[in-house]
mmCIF file of C-alpha atoms and ligand atoms in Angstrom:
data_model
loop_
_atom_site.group_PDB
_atom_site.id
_atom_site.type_symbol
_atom_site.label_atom_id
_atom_site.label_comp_id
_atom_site.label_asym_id
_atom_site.label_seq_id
_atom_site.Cartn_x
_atom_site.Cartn_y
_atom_site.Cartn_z
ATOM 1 C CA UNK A 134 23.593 -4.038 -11.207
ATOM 2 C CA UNK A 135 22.393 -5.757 -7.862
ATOM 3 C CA UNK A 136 18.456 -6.406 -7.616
ATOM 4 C CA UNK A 137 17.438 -6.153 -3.895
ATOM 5 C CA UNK A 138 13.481 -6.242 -3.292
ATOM 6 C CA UNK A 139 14.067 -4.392 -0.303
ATOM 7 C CA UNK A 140 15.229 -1.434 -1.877
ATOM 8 C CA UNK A 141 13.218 1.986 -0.869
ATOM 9 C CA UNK A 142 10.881 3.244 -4.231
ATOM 10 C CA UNK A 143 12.215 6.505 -5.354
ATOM 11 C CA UNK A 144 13.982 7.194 -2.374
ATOM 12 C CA UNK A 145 16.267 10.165 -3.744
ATOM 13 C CA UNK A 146 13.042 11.747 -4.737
ATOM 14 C CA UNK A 147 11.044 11.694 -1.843
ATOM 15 C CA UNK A 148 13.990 12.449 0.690
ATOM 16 C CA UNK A 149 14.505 15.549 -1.882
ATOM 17 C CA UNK A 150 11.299 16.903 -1.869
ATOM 18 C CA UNK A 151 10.087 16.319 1.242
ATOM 19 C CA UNK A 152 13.015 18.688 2.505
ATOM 20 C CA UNK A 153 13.747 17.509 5.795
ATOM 21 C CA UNK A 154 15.858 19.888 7.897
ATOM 22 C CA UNK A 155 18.124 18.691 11.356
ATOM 23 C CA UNK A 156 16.050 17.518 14.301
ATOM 24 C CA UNK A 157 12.614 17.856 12.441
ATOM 25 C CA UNK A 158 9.601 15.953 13.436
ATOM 26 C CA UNK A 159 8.424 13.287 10.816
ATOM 27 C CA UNK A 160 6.725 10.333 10.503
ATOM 28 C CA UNK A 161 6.364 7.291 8.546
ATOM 29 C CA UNK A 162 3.003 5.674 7.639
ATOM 30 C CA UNK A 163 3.986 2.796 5.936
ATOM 31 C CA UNK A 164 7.119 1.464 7.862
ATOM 32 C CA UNK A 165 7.485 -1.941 6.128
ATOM 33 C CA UNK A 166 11.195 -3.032 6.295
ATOM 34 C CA UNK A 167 12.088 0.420 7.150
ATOM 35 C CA UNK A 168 14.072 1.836 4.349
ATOM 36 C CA UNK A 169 12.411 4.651 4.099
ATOM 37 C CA UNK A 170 12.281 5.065 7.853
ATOM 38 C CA UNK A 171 15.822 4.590 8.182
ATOM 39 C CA UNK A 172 16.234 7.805 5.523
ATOM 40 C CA UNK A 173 13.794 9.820 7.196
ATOM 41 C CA UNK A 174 15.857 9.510 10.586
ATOM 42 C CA UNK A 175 19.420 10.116 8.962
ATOM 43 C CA UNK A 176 18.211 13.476 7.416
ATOM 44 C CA UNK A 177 16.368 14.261 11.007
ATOM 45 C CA UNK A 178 19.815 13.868 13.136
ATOM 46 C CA UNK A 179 21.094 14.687 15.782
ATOM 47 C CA UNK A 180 17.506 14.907 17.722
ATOM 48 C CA UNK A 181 14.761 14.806 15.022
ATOM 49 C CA UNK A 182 11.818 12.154 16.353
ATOM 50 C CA UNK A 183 10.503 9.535 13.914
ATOM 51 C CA UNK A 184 7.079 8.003 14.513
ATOM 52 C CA UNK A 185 6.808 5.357 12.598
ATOM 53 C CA UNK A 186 3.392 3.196 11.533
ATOM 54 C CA UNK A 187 2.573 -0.371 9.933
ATOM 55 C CA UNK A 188 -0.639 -2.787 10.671
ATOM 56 C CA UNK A 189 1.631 -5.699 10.031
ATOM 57 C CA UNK A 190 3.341 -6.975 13.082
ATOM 58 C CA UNK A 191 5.945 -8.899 11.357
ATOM 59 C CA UNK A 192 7.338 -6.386 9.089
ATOM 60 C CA UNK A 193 7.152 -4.146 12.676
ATOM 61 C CA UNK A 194 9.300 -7.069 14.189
ATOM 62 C CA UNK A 195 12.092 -6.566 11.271
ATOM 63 C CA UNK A 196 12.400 -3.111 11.242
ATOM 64 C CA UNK A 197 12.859 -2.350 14.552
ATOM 65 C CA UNK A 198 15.533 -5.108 14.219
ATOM 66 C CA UNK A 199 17.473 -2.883 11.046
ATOM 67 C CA UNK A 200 16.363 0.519 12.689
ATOM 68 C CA UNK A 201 17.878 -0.571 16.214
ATOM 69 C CA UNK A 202 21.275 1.306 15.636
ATOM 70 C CA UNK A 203 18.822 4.692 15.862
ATOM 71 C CA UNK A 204 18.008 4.393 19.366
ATOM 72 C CA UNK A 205 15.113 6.573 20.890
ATOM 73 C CA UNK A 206 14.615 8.780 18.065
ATOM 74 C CA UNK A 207 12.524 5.973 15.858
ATOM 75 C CA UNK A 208 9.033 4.973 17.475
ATOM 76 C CA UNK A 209 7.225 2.200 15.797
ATOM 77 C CA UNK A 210 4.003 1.246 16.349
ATOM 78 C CA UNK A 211 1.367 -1.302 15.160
ATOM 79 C CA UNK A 212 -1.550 0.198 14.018
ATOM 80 C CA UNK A 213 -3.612 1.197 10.794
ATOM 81 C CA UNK A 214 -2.915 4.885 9.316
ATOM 82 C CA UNK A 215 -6.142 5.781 9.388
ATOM 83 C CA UNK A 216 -5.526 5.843 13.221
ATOM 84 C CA UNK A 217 -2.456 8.292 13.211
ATOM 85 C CA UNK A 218 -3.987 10.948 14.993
ATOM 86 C CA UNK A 219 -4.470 8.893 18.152
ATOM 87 C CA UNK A 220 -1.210 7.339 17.574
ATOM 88 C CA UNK A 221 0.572 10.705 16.940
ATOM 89 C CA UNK A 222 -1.644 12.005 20.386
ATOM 90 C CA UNK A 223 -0.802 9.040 22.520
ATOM 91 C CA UNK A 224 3.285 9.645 21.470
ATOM 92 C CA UNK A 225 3.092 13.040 21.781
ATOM 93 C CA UNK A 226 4.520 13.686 18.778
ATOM 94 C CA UNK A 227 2.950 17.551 16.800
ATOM 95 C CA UNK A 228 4.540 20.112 14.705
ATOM 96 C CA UNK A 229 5.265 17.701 12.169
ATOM 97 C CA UNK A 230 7.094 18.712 9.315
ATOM 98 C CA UNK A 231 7.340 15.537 6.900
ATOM 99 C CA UNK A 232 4.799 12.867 6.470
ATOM 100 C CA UNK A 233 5.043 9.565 3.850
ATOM 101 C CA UNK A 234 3.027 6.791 2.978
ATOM 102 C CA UNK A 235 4.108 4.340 0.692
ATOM 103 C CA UNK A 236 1.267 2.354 -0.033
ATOM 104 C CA UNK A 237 1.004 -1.430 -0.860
ATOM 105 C CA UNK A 238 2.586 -4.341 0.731
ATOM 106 C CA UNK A 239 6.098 -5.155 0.860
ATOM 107 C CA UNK A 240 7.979 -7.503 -1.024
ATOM 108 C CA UNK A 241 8.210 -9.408 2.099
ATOM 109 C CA UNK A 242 4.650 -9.639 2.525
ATOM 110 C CA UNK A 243 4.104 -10.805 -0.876
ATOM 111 C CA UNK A 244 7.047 -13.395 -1.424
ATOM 112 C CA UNK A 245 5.704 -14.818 2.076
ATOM 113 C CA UNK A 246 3.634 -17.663 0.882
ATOM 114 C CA UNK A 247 1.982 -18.404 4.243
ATOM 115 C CA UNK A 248 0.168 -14.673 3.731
ATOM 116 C CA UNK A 249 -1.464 -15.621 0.556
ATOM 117 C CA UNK A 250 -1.182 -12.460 -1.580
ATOM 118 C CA UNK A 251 0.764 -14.227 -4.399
ATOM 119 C CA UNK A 252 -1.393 -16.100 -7.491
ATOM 120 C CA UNK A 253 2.161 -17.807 -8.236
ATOM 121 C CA UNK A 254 2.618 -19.285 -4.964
ATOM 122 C CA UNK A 255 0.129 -21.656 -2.917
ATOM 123 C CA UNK A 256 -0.721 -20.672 0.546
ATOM 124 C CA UNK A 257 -3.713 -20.138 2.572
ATOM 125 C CA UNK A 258 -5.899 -17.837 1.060
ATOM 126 C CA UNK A 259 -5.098 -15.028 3.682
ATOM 127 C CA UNK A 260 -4.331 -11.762 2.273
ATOM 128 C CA UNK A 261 -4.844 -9.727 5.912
ATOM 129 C CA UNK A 262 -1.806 -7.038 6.242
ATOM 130 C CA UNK A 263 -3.151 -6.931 10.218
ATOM 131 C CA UNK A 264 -3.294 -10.914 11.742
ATOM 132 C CA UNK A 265 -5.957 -9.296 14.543
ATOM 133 C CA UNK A 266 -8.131 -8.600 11.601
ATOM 134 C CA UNK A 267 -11.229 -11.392 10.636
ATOM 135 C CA UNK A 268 -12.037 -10.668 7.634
ATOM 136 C CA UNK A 269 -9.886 -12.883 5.012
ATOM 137 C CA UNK A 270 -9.836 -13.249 1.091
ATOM 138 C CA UNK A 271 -11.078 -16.683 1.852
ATOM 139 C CA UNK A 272 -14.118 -15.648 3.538
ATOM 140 C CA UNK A 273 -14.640 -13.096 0.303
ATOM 141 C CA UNK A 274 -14.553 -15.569 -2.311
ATOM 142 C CA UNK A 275 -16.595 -18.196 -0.216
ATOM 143 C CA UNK A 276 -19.535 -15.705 1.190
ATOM 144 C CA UNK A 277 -20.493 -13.173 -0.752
ATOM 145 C CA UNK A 278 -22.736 -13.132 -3.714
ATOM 146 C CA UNK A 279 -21.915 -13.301 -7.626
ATOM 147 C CA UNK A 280 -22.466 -8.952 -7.334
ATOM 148 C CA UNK A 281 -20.365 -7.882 -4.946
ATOM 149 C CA UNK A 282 -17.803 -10.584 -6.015
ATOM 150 C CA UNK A 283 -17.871 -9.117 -9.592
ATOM 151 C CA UNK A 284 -17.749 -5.033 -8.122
ATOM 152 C CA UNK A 285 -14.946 -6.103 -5.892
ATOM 153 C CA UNK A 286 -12.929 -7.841 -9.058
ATOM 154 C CA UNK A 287 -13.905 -5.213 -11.527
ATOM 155 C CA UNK A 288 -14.089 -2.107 -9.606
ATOM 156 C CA UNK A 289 -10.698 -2.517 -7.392
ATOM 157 C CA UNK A 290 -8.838 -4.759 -9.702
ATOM 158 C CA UNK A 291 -9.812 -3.690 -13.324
ATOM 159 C CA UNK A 292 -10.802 -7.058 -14.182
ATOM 160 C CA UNK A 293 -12.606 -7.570 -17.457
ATOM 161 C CA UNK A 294 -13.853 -11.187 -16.659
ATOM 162 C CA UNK A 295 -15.135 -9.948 -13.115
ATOM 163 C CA UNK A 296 -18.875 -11.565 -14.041
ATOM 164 C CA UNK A 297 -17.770 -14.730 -15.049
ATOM 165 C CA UNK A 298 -14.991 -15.013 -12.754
ATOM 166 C CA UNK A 299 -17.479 -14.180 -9.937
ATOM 167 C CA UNK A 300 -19.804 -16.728 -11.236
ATOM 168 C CA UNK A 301 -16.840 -19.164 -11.730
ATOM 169 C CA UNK A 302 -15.948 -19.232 -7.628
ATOM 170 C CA UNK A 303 -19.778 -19.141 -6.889
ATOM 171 C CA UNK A 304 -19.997 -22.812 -8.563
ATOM 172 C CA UNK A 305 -16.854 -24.239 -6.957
ATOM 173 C CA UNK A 306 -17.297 -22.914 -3.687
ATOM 174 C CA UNK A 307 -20.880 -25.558 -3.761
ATOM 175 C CA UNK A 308 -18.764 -28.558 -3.971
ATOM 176 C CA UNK A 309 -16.127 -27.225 -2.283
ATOM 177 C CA UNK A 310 -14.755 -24.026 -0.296
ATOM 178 C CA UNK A 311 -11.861 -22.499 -1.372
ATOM 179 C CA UNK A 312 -9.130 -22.384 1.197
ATOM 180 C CA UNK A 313 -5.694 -21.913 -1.000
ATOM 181 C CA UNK A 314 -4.520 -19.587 -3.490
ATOM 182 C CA UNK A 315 -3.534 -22.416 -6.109
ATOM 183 C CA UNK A 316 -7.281 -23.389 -6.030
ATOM 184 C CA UNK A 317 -8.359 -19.481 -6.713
ATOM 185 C CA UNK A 318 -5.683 -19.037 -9.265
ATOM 186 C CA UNK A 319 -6.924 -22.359 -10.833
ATOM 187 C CA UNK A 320 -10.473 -21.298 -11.107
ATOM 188 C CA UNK A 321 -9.499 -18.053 -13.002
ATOM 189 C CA UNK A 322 -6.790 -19.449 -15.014
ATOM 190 C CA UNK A 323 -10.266 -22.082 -16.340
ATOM 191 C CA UNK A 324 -12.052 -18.689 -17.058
ATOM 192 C CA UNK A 325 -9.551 -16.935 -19.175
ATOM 193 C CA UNK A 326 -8.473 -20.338 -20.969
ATOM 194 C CA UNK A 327 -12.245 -21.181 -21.936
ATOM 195 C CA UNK A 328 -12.102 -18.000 -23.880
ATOM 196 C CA UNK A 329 -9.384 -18.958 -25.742
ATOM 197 C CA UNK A 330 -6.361 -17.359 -23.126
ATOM 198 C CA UNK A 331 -2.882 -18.724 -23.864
ATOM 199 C CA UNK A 332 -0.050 -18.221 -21.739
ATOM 200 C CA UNK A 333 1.522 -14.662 -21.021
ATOM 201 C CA UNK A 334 4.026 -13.187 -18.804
ATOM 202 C CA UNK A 335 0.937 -11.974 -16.131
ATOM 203 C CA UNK A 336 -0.528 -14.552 -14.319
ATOM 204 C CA UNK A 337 -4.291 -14.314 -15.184
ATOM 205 C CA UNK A 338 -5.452 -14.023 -11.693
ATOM 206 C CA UNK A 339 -3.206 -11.616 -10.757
ATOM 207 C CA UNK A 340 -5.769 -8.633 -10.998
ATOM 208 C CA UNK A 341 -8.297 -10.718 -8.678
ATOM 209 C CA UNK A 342 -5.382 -11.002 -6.188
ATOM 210 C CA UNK A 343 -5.152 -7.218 -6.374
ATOM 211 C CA UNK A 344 -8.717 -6.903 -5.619
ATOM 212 C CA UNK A 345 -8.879 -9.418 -2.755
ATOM 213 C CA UNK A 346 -6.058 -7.945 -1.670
ATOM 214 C CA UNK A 347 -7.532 -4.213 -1.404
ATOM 215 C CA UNK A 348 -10.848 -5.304 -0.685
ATOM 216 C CA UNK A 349 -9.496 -7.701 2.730
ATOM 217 C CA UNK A 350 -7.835 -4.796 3.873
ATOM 218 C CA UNK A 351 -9.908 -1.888 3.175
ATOM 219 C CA UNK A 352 -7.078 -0.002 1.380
ATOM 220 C CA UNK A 353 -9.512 2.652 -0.443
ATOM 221 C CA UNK A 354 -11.248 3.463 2.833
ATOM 222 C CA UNK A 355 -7.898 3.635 4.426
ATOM 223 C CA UNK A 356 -5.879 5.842 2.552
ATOM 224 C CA UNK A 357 -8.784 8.367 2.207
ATOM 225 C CA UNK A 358 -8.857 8.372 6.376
ATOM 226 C CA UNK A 359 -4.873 8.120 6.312
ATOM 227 C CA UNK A 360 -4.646 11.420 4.061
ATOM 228 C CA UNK A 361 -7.118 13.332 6.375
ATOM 229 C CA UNK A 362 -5.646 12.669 9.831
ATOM 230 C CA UNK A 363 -2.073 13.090 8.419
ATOM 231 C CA UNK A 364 -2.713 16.420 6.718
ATOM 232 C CA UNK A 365 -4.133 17.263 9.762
ATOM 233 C CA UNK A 366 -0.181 16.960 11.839
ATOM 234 C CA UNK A 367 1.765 18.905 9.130
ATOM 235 C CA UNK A 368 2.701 22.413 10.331
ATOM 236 C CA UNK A 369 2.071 25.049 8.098
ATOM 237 C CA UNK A 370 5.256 24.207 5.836
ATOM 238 C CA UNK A 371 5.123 20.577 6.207
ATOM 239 C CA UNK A 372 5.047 18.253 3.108
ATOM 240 C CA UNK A 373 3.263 15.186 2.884
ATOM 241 C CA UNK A 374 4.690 12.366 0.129
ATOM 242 C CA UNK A 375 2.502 9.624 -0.857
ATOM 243 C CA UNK A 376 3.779 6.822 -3.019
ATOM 244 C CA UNK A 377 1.183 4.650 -4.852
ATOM 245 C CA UNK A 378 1.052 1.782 -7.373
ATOM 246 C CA UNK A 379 -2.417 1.507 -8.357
ATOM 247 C CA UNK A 380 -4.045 4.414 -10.527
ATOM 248 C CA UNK A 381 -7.297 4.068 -8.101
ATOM 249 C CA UNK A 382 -5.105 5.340 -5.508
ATOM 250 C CA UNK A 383 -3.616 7.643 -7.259
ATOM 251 C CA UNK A 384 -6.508 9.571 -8.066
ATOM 252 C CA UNK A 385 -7.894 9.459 -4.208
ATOM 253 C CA UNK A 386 -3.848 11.184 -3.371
ATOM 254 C CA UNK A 387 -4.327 13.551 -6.534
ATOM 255 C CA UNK A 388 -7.895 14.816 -6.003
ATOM 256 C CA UNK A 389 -7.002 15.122 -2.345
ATOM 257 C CA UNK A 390 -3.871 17.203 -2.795
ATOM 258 C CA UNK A 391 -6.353 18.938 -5.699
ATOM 259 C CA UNK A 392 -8.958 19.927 -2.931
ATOM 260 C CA UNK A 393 -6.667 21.133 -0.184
ATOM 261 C CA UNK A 394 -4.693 23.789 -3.138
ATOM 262 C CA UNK A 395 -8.467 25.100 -4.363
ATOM 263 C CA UNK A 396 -8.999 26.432 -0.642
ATOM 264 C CA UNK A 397 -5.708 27.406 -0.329
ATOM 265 C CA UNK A 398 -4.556 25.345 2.439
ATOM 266 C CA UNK A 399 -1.908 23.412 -0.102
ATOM 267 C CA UNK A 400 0.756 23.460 -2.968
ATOM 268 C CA UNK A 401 1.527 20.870 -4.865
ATOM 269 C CA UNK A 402 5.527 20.563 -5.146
ATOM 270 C CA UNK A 403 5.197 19.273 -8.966
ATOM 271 C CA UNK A 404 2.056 19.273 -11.534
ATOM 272 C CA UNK A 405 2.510 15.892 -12.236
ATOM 273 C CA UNK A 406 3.798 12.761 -10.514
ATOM 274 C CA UNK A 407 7.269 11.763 -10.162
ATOM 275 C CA UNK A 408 8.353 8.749 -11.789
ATOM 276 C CA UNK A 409 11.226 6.179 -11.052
ATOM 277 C CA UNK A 410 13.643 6.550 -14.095
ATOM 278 C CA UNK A 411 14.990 3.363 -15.870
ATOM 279 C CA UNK A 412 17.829 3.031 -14.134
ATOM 280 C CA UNK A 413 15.849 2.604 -10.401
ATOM 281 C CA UNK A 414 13.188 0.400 -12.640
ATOM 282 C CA UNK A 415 15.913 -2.163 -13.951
ATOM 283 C CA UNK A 416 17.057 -2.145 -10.564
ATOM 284 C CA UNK A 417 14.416 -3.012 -8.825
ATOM 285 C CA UNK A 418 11.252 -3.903 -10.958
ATOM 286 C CA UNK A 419 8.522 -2.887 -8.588
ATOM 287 C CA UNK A 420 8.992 0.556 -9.031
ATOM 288 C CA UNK A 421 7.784 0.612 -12.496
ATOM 289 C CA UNK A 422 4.052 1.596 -11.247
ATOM 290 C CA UNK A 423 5.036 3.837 -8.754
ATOM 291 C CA UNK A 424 3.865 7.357 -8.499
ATOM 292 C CA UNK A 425 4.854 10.048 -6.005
ATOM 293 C CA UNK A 426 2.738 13.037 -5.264
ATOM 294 C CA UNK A 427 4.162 15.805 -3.143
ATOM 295 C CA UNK A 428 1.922 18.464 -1.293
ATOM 296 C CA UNK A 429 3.057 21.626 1.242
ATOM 297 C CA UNK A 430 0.733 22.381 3.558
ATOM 298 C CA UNK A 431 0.146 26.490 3.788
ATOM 299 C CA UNK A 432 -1.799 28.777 6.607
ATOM 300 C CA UNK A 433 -5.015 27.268 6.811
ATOM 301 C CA UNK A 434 -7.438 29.188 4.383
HETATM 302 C C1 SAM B 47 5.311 -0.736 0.219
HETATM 303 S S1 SAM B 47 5.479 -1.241 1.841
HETATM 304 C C2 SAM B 47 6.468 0.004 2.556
HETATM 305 C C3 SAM B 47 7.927 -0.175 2.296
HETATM 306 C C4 SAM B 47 8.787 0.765 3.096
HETATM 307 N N1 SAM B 47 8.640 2.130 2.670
HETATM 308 C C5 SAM B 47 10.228 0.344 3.079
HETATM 309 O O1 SAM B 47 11.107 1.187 2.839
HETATM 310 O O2 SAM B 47 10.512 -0.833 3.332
HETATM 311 C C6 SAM B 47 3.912 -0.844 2.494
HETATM 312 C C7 SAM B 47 3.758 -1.147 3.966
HETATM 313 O O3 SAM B 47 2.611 -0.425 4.394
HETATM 314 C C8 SAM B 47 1.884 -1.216 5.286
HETATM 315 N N2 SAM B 47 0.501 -0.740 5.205
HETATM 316 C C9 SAM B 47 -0.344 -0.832 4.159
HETATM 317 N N3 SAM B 47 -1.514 -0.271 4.473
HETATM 318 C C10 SAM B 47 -1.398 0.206 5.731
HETATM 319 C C11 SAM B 47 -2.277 0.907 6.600
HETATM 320 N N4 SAM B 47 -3.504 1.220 6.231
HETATM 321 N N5 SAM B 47 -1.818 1.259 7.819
HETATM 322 C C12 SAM B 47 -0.553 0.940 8.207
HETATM 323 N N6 SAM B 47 0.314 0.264 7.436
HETATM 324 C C13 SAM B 47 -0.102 -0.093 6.207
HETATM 325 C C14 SAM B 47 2.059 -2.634 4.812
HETATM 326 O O4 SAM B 47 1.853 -3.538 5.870
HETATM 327 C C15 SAM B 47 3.504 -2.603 4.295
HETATM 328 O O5 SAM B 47 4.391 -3.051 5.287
#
């Protein structure tokens, strides 16, 4: 069994259920290193058009590298997914009949140490999916105060030392700001082992990475946008597939889909989410935590 961290989450799946028919319209939120995209154009062929979204430049730069091969059909584009309506205007692209987001970065993002997601590896402490952004993870943990800190780590991230944590990065930053991950990781690692932490597979700060990570790029306030606009481009039999790996998001995808089936706009393709099975989670480990949610958009009610 090969382990490639490129490898599409639960591609089968969503290519199944989203149902894609010759020369639809679809689009990809979440480009990344395109597998997905490259799926989404095979089942679209001969003259289906792909418009396809990421914030991060780089990963834009590879894909359209790998997706090259598919000429005209694929669009990519660098923006946010909470701007797909504009995008989707400005490309003329309506009638759409598939639509998936597969949130979170890529492995590329996060095994790139210069971007600073990673607790294991030192880098600046970056964490922006967008470069044109200014906000950073380093400007988090150095500016604001031990409260929002501890909401950010506890609310976003689950963390159960988010108060002393918080407090924790409050005192370093006065001697000294923090401007790499190795001196984050360090300060957390000192929290957990002053209560008596020993070593375990999870790197201790991983859940205030997750956090930082969320918080730097707005990812709750983002998806909820990204859901509305994209329900928005589905014709009325048009399926929408969202992929997440946090149960925060989950619940924003579930409670959406919930919302648009009570008014009678929507139907959910399965009562609960899809799961990889063991075989796809050997394979490729990152799709342990993933969750798919499929939704059909009806008649507007
Ligand atoms: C899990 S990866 C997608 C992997 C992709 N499906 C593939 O087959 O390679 C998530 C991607 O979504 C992008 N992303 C995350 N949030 C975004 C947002 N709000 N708008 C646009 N792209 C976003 C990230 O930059 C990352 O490249």
């Amino acid at each position: 069994m090969t382990t490639s961290p490129d490898e599409p989450v639960l591609l089968q799946e969503v290519m199944m259920l989203l149902a894609l028919r010759p020369d639809d319209t679809c689009i990809d939120m979440t480009v990344g290193l395109g597998g997905h995209t490259a799926a989404l154009a095979l089942a679209t062929a001969p003259d289906g058009r792909v418009l396809g979204l990421d914030r991060d430049a780089a990963a834009l730069a590879l894909a359209t590298k790998r997706l090259a091969s598919l000429g005209g059909r694929v669009r990519l584009v660098q923006a946010s997914f909470a701007h797909v309506a504009e995008v989707a205007a400005q490309e003329n692209v309506r009638d759409v009949a598939g639509i998936l987001m597969d949130l979170g970065v890529s492995s590329m993002q996060f095994d790139d140490h210069e971007r600073g997601f990673s607790c294991t590896q030192d880098g600046p402490l970056d964490m922006r999916m967008d470069a044109r952004q200014t906000l950073t993870a380093a400007d988090i943990v150095n500016g604001w105060d031990v409260d929002a800190l501890t909401n950010v780590l506890r609310d976003l991230g689950g963390e159960p030392m988010a108060g002393p944590i918080a407090r924790a990065c409050v005192r370093r930053r006065v001697k000294a700001l923090f401007t790499q991950t190795y001196e984050l990781a360090r300060v957390v690692s000192g929290v957990y082992y002053a209560r008596g932490w020993r070593r375990s597979k999870v790197h201790p700060a991983t859940r205030v990475f997750q956090a930082l990570r969320m918080a730097v790029n707005d990812e709750a306030g983002e998806l909820r946008a990204g859901l509305a606009s994209a329900w928005q481009l589905l014709k009325e039999g048009g399926r929408i597939a969202v992929i997440s790996f946090h149960s925060g998001d989950d619940k924003v995808v579930k409670e959406y889909f919930k919302e648009q089936c009570l008014r009678g706009a929507g139907t959910l393709l399965q009562r609960k989410p899809l799961t990889a099975g063991a075989v796809e989670c050997a394979r490729n480990p990152r799709a342990r935590s993933a969750k798919l949610r499929v939704c059909q958009r009806e008649g507007d009610a």
